[in-house]
CSV table of N, CA and C in Angstrom, one decimal:
chain,number,residue,atom,x,y,z
A,1,MET,N,103.3,73.1,-41.7
A,1,MET,CA,104.2,72.4,-40.9
A,1,MET,C,103.6,71.1,-40.4
A,2,ILE,N,104.3,70.0,-40.5
A,2,ILE,CA,103.8,68.7,-40.0
A,2,ILE,C,104.2,68.5,-38.6
A,3,GLU,N,103.1,68.2,-37.8
A,3,GLU,CA,103.3,67.9,-36.4
A,3,GLU,C,103.8,66.5,-36.2
A,4,ILE,N,104.8,66.3,-35.4
A,4,ILE,CA,105.3,64.9,-35.1
A,4,ILE,C,104.6,64.4,-33.8
A,5,PHE,N,104.2,63.1,-33.8
A,5,PHE,CA,103.7,62.5,-32.6
A,5,PHE,C,104.7,62.5,-31.5
A,6,LYS,N,104.2,62.8,-30.3
A,6,LYS,CA,105.0,62.7,-29.1
A,6,LYS,C,104.1,62.4,-28.0
A,7,ALA,N,104.4,61.4,-27.2
A,7,ALA,CA,103.6,61.1,-26.0
A,7,ALA,C,103.7,62.2,-25.0
A,8,ASP,N,102.6,62.5,-24.4
A,8,ASP,CA,102.6,63.5,-23.3
A,8,ASP,C,103.6,63.1,-22.3
A,9,PRO,N,104.3,64.1,-21.7
A,9,PRO,CA,105.3,63.7,-20.6
A,9,PRO,C,104.7,62.9,-19.5
A,10,ALA,N,103.4,63.1,-19.2
A,10,ALA,CA,102.8,62.3,-18.1
A,10,ALA,C,102.9,60.8,-18.3
A,11,PHE,N,102.9,60.4,-19.6
A,11,PHE,CA,103.0,59.0,-19.9
A,11,PHE,C,104.5,58.5,-19.6
A,12,GLU,N,105.4,59.3,-19.8
A,12,GLU,CA,106.8,58.9,-19.5
A,12,GLU,C,107.0,58.7,-18.0
A,13,ALA,N,106.3,59.4,-17.2
A,13,ALA,CA,106.4,59.3,-15.7
A,13,ALA,C,105.8,58.0,-15.2
A,14,GLY,N,104.7,57.5,-15.8
A,14,GLY,CA,104.0,56.4,-15.3
A,14,GLY,C,103.9,55.1,-16.1
A,15,SER,N,104.6,55.1,-17.3
A,15,SER,CA,104.5,54.0,-18.1
A,15,SER,C,105.8,53.8,-19.0
A,16,VAL,N,105.9,52.7,-19.6
A,16,VAL,CA,107.1,52.4,-20.4
A,16,VAL,C,106.6,52.0,-21.8
A,17,ALA,N,107.2,52.6,-22.9
A,17,ALA,CA,106.9,52.3,-24.2
A,17,ALA,C,107.4,50.9,-24.5
A,18,VAL,N,106.5,50.1,-25.1
A,18,VAL,CA,106.8,48.7,-25.4
A,18,VAL,C,107.1,48.5,-26.9
A,19,CYS,N,106.2,49.0,-27.8
A,19,CYS,CA,106.4,48.9,-29.2
A,19,CYS,C,105.3,49.8,-29.9
A,20,ASP,N,105.5,49.9,-31.2
A,20,ASP,CA,104.5,50.7,-32.0
A,20,ASP,C,103.8,49.7,-32.9
A,21,TRP,N,102.5,49.8,-32.9
A,21,TRP,CA,101.6,49.0,-33.7
A,21,TRP,C,101.2,49.9,-34.9
A,22,PRO,N,100.4,49.4,-35.8
A,22,PRO,CA,100.1,50.3,-37.0
A,22,PRO,C,99.5,51.7,-36.6
A,23,LEU,N,98.7,51.8,-35.6
A,23,LEU,CA,98.1,53.1,-35.2
A,23,LEU,C,98.7,53.6,-33.9
A,24,CYS,N,98.8,52.7,-32.9
A,24,CYS,CA,99.1,53.2,-31.6
A,24,CYS,C,100.5,52.8,-31.1
A,25,GLN,N,101.0,53.6,-30.2
A,25,GLN,CA,102.2,53.2,-29.3
A,25,GLN,C,101.6,52.4,-28.2
A,26,LEU,N,102.1,51.2,-27.9
A,26,LEU,CA,101.7,50.4,-26.8
A,26,LEU,C,102.6,50.7,-25.6
A,27,ARG,N,102.0,51.0,-24.5
A,27,ARG,CA,102.8,51.3,-23.3
A,27,ARG,C,102.3,50.4,-22.1
A,28,LEU,N,103.3,50.0,-21.3
A,28,LEU,CA,103.0,49.3,-20.1
A,28,LEU,C,102.9,50.2,-18.9
A,29,GLN,N,101.8,50.2,-18.2
A,29,GLN,CA,101.6,51.1,-17.0
A,29,GLN,C,102.5,50.5,-15.9
A,30,ASP,N,103.2,51.3,-15.2
A,30,ASP,CA,104.1,50.8,-14.1
A,30,ASP,C,103.3,50.8,-12.8
A,31,ASP,N,102.4,49.8,-12.7
A,31,ASP,CA,101.6,49.6,-11.5
A,31,ASP,C,101.4,48.1,-11.4
A,32,ALA,N,102.1,47.5,-10.4
A,32,ALA,CA,102.1,46.1,-10.2
A,32,ALA,C,100.7,45.6,-9.7
A,33,ARG,N,99.8,46.4,-9.3
A,33,ARG,CA,98.5,46.0,-8.8
A,33,ARG,C,97.7,45.4,-9.9
A,34,PHE,N,97.9,45.8,-11.2
A,34,PHE,CA,97.1,45.4,-12.3
A,34,PHE,C,97.9,45.1,-13.6
A,35,PRO,N,97.5,44.1,-14.4
A,35,PRO,CA,98.1,44.1,-15.7
A,35,PRO,C,97.4,45.3,-16.5
A,36,TRP,N,98.2,46.2,-17.0
A,36,TRP,CA,97.6,47.5,-17.5
A,36,TRP,C,98.4,48.0,-18.7
A,37,LEU,N,97.8,48.1,-19.8
A,37,LEU,CA,98.4,48.7,-21.0
A,37,LEU,C,97.7,50.0,-21.4
A,38,VAL,N,98.4,50.8,-22.0
A,38,VAL,CA,97.9,52.1,-22.6
A,38,VAL,C,98.2,52.2,-24.0
A,39,LEU,N,97.2,52.5,-24.8
A,39,LEU,CA,97.4,52.7,-26.3
A,39,LEU,C,97.3,54.2,-26.6
A,40,ILE,N,98.3,54.7,-27.3
A,40,ILE,CA,98.3,56.1,-27.7
A,40,ILE,C,98.3,56.2,-29.2
A,41,PRO,N,97.3,56.6,-29.9
A,41,PRO,CA,97.4,56.8,-31.3
A,41,PRO,C,98.5,57.7,-31.7
A,42,ARG,N,99.3,57.3,-32.6
A,42,ARG,CA,100.5,58.1,-33.0
A,42,ARG,C,100.2,59.1,-34.0
A,43,ARG,N,99.3,60.0,-33.7
A,43,ARG,CA,98.9,61.2,-34.5
A,43,ARG,C,98.9,62.4,-33.6
A,44,ALA,N,99.5,63.4,-34.0
A,44,ALA,CA,99.6,64.7,-33.2
A,44,ALA,C,98.3,65.3,-33.1
A,45,GLY,N,98.1,65.9,-31.9
A,45,GLY,CA,96.9,66.8,-31.6
A,45,GLY,C,95.6,66.1,-31.4
A,46,LEU,N,95.6,64.8,-31.2
A,46,LEU,CA,94.3,64.1,-31.0
A,46,LEU,C,93.9,64.2,-29.5
A,47,ARG,N,92.6,64.4,-29.3
A,47,ARG,CA,92.1,64.5,-28.0
A,47,ARG,C,90.9,63.6,-27.8
A,48,GLU,N,90.1,63.3,-28.8
A,48,GLU,CA,88.9,62.5,-28.7
A,48,GLU,C,89.0,61.4,-29.8
A,49,ILE,N,88.2,60.3,-29.5
A,49,ILE,CA,88.2,59.2,-30.5
A,49,ILE,C,87.7,59.7,-31.9
A,50,ASP,N,86.7,60.6,-31.8
A,50,ASP,CA,86.2,61.1,-33.1
A,50,ASP,C,87.1,62.1,-33.9
A,51,ASP,N,88.3,62.3,-33.3
A,51,ASP,CA,89.3,63.0,-34.0
A,51,ASP,C,90.0,62.1,-35.1
A,52,LEU,N,89.8,60.8,-34.9
A,52,LEU,CA,90.4,59.8,-35.8
A,52,LEU,C,89.4,59.7,-37.0
A,53,THR,N,90.0,59.2,-38.1
A,53,THR,CA,89.1,58.9,-39.3
A,53,THR,C,88.3,57.7,-39.0
A,54,PRO,N,87.3,57.4,-39.7
A,54,PRO,CA,86.6,56.1,-39.5
A,54,PRO,C,87.5,54.9,-39.7
A,55,ALA,N,88.4,54.9,-40.6
A,55,ALA,CA,89.3,53.8,-40.8
A,55,ALA,C,90.2,53.7,-39.6
A,56,GLU,N,90.7,54.8,-39.1
A,56,GLU,CA,91.6,54.8,-37.9
A,56,GLU,C,90.9,54.2,-36.7
A,57,ARG,N,89.6,54.6,-36.6
A,57,ARG,CA,88.8,54.1,-35.4
A,57,ARG,C,88.7,52.6,-35.5
A,58,ALA,N,88.5,52.0,-36.7
A,58,ALA,CA,88.4,50.6,-36.8
A,58,ALA,C,89.8,49.9,-36.4
A,59,VAL,N,90.9,50.5,-36.8
A,59,VAL,CA,92.2,50.0,-36.4
A,59,VAL,C,92.3,50.1,-34.9
A,60,LEU,N,91.9,51.2,-34.3
A,60,LEU,CA,92.0,51.4,-32.9
A,60,LEU,C,91.3,50.3,-32.2
A,61,MET,N,90.1,50.0,-32.6
A,61,MET,CA,89.3,48.9,-32.0
A,61,MET,C,90.0,47.6,-32.0
A,62,GLU,N,90.6,47.3,-33.2
A,62,GLU,CA,91.3,46.0,-33.3
A,62,GLU,C,92.5,46.0,-32.4
A,63,GLU,N,93.2,47.2,-32.2
A,63,GLU,CA,94.4,47.2,-31.3
A,63,GLU,C,93.9,47.1,-29.9
A,64,VAL,N,92.8,47.7,-29.5
A,64,VAL,CA,92.2,47.5,-28.2
A,64,VAL,C,92.0,46.0,-27.9
A,65,VAL,N,91.4,45.3,-28.8
A,65,VAL,CA,91.1,43.9,-28.6
A,65,VAL,C,92.5,43.1,-28.5
A,66,ARG,N,93.4,43.5,-29.3
A,66,ARG,CA,94.8,42.9,-29.2
A,66,ARG,C,95.4,43.2,-27.9
A,67,ALA,N,95.3,44.4,-27.4
A,67,ALA,CA,95.9,44.8,-26.1
A,67,ALA,C,95.2,44.0,-25.0
A,68,GLY,N,93.9,43.7,-25.1
A,68,GLY,CA,93.1,42.9,-24.1
A,68,GLY,C,93.7,41.5,-24.0
A,69,ASP,N,94.0,41.0,-25.2
A,69,ASP,CA,94.7,39.6,-25.2
A,69,ASP,C,96.0,39.7,-24.4
A,70,LEU,N,96.8,40.7,-24.7
A,70,LEU,CA,98.1,40.8,-24.0
A,70,LEU,C,97.9,41.0,-22.5
A,71,VAL,N,96.9,41.8,-22.1
A,71,VAL,CA,96.6,42.0,-20.6
A,71,VAL,C,96.3,40.7,-20.0
A,72,ARG,N,95.5,39.9,-20.7
A,72,ARG,CA,95.1,38.6,-20.2
A,72,ARG,C,96.4,37.7,-20.0
A,73,SER,N,97.3,37.8,-21.0
A,73,SER,CA,98.5,37.0,-21.0
A,73,SER,C,99.4,37.5,-19.8
A,74,LEU,N,99.4,38.8,-19.5
A,74,LEU,CA,100.2,39.2,-18.3
A,74,LEU,C,99.6,38.7,-17.0
A,75,GLY,N,98.3,38.7,-16.9
A,75,GLY,CA,97.6,38.2,-15.7
A,75,GLY,C,97.9,36.7,-15.5
A,76,GLU,N,97.9,35.9,-16.6
A,76,GLU,CA,98.2,34.5,-16.5
A,76,GLU,C,99.6,34.3,-16.1
A,77,ALA,N,100.5,35.1,-16.6
A,77,ALA,CA,102.0,34.9,-16.3
A,77,ALA,C,102.2,35.2,-14.8
A,78,ALA,N,101.4,36.1,-14.3
A,78,ALA,CA,101.6,36.5,-12.9
A,78,ALA,C,100.8,35.6,-11.9
A,79,GLY,N,100.1,34.6,-12.5
A,79,GLY,CA,99.3,33.7,-11.7
A,79,GLY,C,98.0,34.4,-11.1
A,80,ARG,N,97.6,35.4,-11.8
A,80,ARG,CA,96.3,36.1,-11.4
A,80,ARG,C,95.5,36.3,-12.7
A,81,PRO,N,94.8,35.3,-13.1
A,81,PRO,CA,94.1,35.4,-14.4
A,81,PRO,C,93.0,36.5,-14.4
A,82,VAL,N,93.0,37.3,-15.4
A,82,VAL,CA,92.1,38.4,-15.6
A,82,VAL,C,90.7,37.8,-15.7
A,83,GLN,N,89.8,38.4,-15.0
A,83,GLN,CA,88.4,38.0,-15.1
A,83,GLN,C,87.5,39.1,-15.8
A,84,LYS,N,88.0,40.3,-15.9
A,84,LYS,CA,87.2,41.4,-16.5
A,84,LYS,C,88.2,42.4,-17.1
A,85,LEU,N,88.0,42.8,-18.3
A,85,LEU,CA,88.8,43.9,-18.8
A,85,LEU,C,88.1,45.2,-18.7
A,86,ASN,N,88.8,46.2,-18.2
A,86,ASN,CA,88.3,47.6,-18.2
A,86,ASN,C,89.0,48.4,-19.3
A,87,VAL,N,88.2,49.0,-20.2
A,87,VAL,CA,88.7,49.7,-21.3
A,87,VAL,C,88.1,51.1,-21.3
A,88,ALA,N,89.0,52.1,-21.3
A,88,ALA,CA,88.5,53.5,-21.2
A,88,ALA,C,89.4,54.5,-21.8
A,89,ALA,N,88.8,55.5,-22.3
A,89,ALA,CA,89.5,56.7,-22.8
A,89,ALA,C,89.0,57.9,-22.0
A,90,LEU,N,89.6,58.1,-20.9
A,90,LEU,CA,89.2,59.2,-20.0
A,90,LEU,C,89.7,60.6,-20.4
A,91,GLY,N,91.0,60.7,-20.3
A,91,GLY,CA,91.6,62.0,-20.7
A,91,GLY,C,91.3,63.2,-19.8
A,92,ASN,N,90.8,62.9,-18.6
A,92,ASN,CA,90.6,64.0,-17.7
A,92,ASN,C,91.8,64.7,-17.1
A,93,VAL,N,92.9,63.9,-16.9
A,93,VAL,CA,94.1,64.4,-16.4
A,93,VAL,C,95.1,64.7,-17.6
A,94,THR,N,95.2,63.8,-18.5
A,94,THR,CA,96.0,63.9,-19.7
A,94,THR,C,95.1,63.9,-20.9
A,95,ALA,N,95.0,65.1,-21.6
A,95,ALA,CA,94.1,65.3,-22.7
A,95,ALA,C,94.4,64.5,-23.9
A,96,GLN,N,95.7,64.2,-24.1
A,96,GLN,CA,96.1,63.5,-25.3
A,96,GLN,C,95.3,62.2,-25.4
A,97,LEU,N,94.7,61.9,-26.6
A,97,LEU,CA,93.9,60.7,-26.7
A,97,LEU,C,94.7,59.4,-26.4
A,98,HIS,N,94.2,58.6,-25.5
A,98,HIS,CA,94.8,57.4,-25.1
A,98,HIS,C,93.7,56.5,-24.5
A,99,ILE,N,94.0,55.2,-24.6
A,99,ILE,CA,93.0,54.2,-24.2
A,99,ILE,C,93.7,53.3,-23.2
A,100,HIS,N,93.1,53.1,-22.0
A,100,HIS,CA,93.6,52.2,-21.0
A,100,HIS,C,92.9,50.9,-21.2
A,101,VAL,N,93.7,49.8,-21.0
A,101,VAL,CA,93.2,48.4,-21.0
A,101,VAL,C,93.7,47.8,-19.8
A,102,VAL,N,92.8,47.5,-18.8
A,102,VAL,CA,93.2,47.1,-17.5
A,102,VAL,C,92.6,45.8,-17.1
A,103,GLY,N,93.4,44.8,-16.7
A,103,GLY,CA,92.8,43.5,-16.2
A,103,GLY,C,92.4,43.6,-14.8
A,104,ARG,N,91.2,43.1,-14.5
A,104,ARG,CA,90.6,43.2,-13.2
A,104,ARG,C,90.2,41.8,-12.7
A,105,ARG,N,90.2,41.7,-11.3
A,105,ARG,CA,89.8,40.5,-10.6
A,105,ARG,C,89.0,40.9,-9.4
A,106,PRO,N,88.1,40.1,-9.0
A,106,PRO,CA,87.3,40.5,-7.7
A,106,PRO,C,88.2,40.6,-6.5
A,107,ASP,N,89.4,40.0,-6.5
A,107,ASP,CA,90.3,40.1,-5.4
A,107,ASP,C,91.4,41.1,-5.6
A,108,ASP,N,91.3,42.1,-6.5
A,108,ASP,CA,92.4,43.0,-6.8
A,108,ASP,C,92.5,44.2,-5.9
A,109,GLY,N,91.7,44.3,-4.9
A,109,GLY,CA,91.9,45.4,-3.9
A,109,GLY,C,91.0,46.6,-4.1
A,110,LEU,N,90.7,46.9,-5.4
A,110,LEU,CA,89.8,48.0,-5.7
A,110,LEU,C,88.5,47.5,-6.2
A,111,TRP,N,88.3,46.3,-6.5
A,111,TRP,CA,87.1,45.7,-7.1
A,111,TRP,C,85.9,46.1,-6.2
A,112,PRO,N,84.8,46.5,-6.7
A,112,PRO,CA,84.5,46.7,-8.1
A,112,PRO,C,84.6,48.1,-8.6
A,113,ASP,N,85.3,48.9,-7.8
A,113,ASP,CA,85.5,50.3,-8.1
A,113,ASP,C,86.5,50.5,-9.3
A,114,PRO,N,86.4,51.7,-10.0
A,114,PRO,CA,87.4,51.9,-11.0
A,114,PRO,C,88.8,52.1,-10.4
A,115,VAL,N,89.8,51.9,-11.3
A,115,VAL,CA,91.2,52.0,-10.8
A,115,VAL,C,91.7,53.5,-10.9
A,116,TRP,N,91.1,54.3,-11.7
A,116,TRP,CA,91.6,55.6,-12.0
A,116,TRP,C,91.5,56.5,-10.7
A,117,GLY,N,92.6,57.1,-10.3
A,117,GLY,CA,92.6,58.0,-9.2
A,117,GLY,C,92.4,57.3,-7.8
A,118,ARG,N,92.6,56.0,-7.8
A,118,ARG,CA,92.3,55.2,-6.6
A,118,ARG,C,93.6,54.6,-6.1
A,119,GLY,N,94.1,55.1,-5.0
A,119,GLY,CA,95.4,54.6,-4.4
A,119,GLY,C,96.6,54.9,-5.2
A,120,ALA,N,97.7,54.8,-4.6
A,120,ALA,CA,99.0,55.1,-5.3
A,120,ALA,C,99.4,53.8,-6.0
A,121,ALA,N,100.0,54.1,-7.2
A,121,ALA,CA,100.5,53.0,-8.0
A,121,ALA,C,101.6,52.3,-7.2
A,122,VAL,N,101.8,51.0,-7.4
A,122,VAL,CA,102.8,50.2,-6.8
A,122,VAL,C,103.8,49.9,-8.0
A,123,ALA,N,105.0,50.4,-7.9
A,123,ALA,CA,106.0,50.2,-9.0
A,123,ALA,C,106.3,48.7,-9.2
A,124,CYS,N,106.4,48.4,-10.4
A,124,CYS,CA,106.7,47.0,-10.8
A,124,CYS,C,108.2,46.6,-10.4
A,125,GLY,N,109.0,47.6,-10.4
A,125,GLY,CA,110.5,47.3,-10.2
A,125,GLY,C,111.1,47.0,-11.5
A,126,ALA,N,112.4,47.2,-11.6
A,126,ALA,CA,113.1,47.1,-12.8
A,126,ALA,C,113.0,45.7,-13.4
A,127,ASP,N,113.1,44.7,-12.5
A,127,ASP,CA,113.1,43.3,-13.0
A,127,ASP,C,111.6,43.0,-13.5
A,128,GLY,N,110.6,43.4,-12.7
A,128,GLY,CA,109.3,43.1,-13.1
A,128,GLY,C,108.9,43.8,-14.4
A,129,LEU,N,109.3,45.1,-14.6
A,129,LEU,CA,109.1,45.8,-15.8
A,129,LEU,C,109.7,45.1,-17.0
A,130,GLN,N,111.0,44.7,-16.8
A,130,GLN,CA,111.7,44.1,-17.9
A,130,GLN,C,111.1,42.8,-18.3
A,131,ALA,N,110.7,42.0,-17.4
A,131,ALA,CA,110.0,40.7,-17.6
A,131,ALA,C,108.7,40.9,-18.4
A,132,ALA,N,107.9,41.9,-18.0
A,132,ALA,CA,106.7,42.1,-18.6
A,132,ALA,C,106.9,42.7,-20.0
A,133,ILE,N,107.8,43.6,-20.2
A,133,ILE,CA,108.1,44.1,-21.5
A,133,ILE,C,108.6,43.0,-22.5
A,134,SER,N,109.5,42.2,-22.0
A,134,SER,CA,109.9,41.1,-22.8
A,134,SER,C,108.8,40.2,-23.3
A,135,ARG,N,107.9,39.8,-22.3
A,135,ARG,CA,106.7,39.0,-22.6
A,135,ARG,C,105.8,39.7,-23.6
A,136,LEU,N,105.6,41.0,-23.4
A,136,LEU,CA,104.7,41.8,-24.3
A,136,LEU,C,105.3,41.8,-25.7
A,137,ARG,N,106.6,42.1,-25.8
A,137,ARG,CA,107.2,42.2,-27.1
A,137,ARG,C,107.2,40.9,-27.9
A,138,LEU,N,107.4,39.8,-27.2
A,138,LEU,CA,107.3,38.4,-27.8
A,138,LEU,C,105.9,38.2,-28.3
A,139,SER,N,105.0,38.4,-27.4
A,139,SER,CA,103.6,38.2,-27.8
A,139,SER,C,103.1,39.1,-28.9
A,140,ALA,N,103.5,40.4,-28.8
A,140,ALA,CA,103.1,41.4,-29.8
A,140,ALA,C,103.7,41.0,-31.2
A,141,ASP,N,104.9,40.5,-31.2
A,141,ASP,CA,105.6,40.1,-32.4
A,141,ASP,C,104.9,38.8,-33.0
A,142,ALA,N,104.4,38.0,-32.1
A,142,ALA,CA,103.8,36.7,-32.5
A,142,ALA,C,102.3,36.9,-33.0
A,143,GLY,N,101.8,38.2,-32.8
A,143,GLY,CA,100.5,38.5,-33.3
A,143,GLY,C,99.4,38.2,-32.3
A,144,VAL,N,99.8,38.0,-31.0
A,144,VAL,CA,98.8,37.8,-29.9
A,144,VAL,C,98.0,39.0,-29.7
């Protein structure tokens, strides 16, 4: 029996699917405090990066770099240029393999601490989410 990829329900609660790349589903985290994307490899049953083949790991790294470019673009659009990217595959709460790509600034309120598990998310709002999703889709289609 072939397992079909499905994002863990926890992702549906806190993020919005933007598009599918060759390996990953790209999601926008609904937290206005940070430009924040999540990459979820579209393979069933993955928990760790080493569950991917070597070729898939190479694609994942390229998609992380590409997501970093998009995070920087979101920061620029919001007038808060990203000064540091935080990239992590934690999985302590949601075991499904996923990679966070978060834009950070020394004035972001949590600097220099990690963002995970710190403070409540601030919802982007429907207009903010739609604007970010539109920007991301245009940029993703343009190869940014």
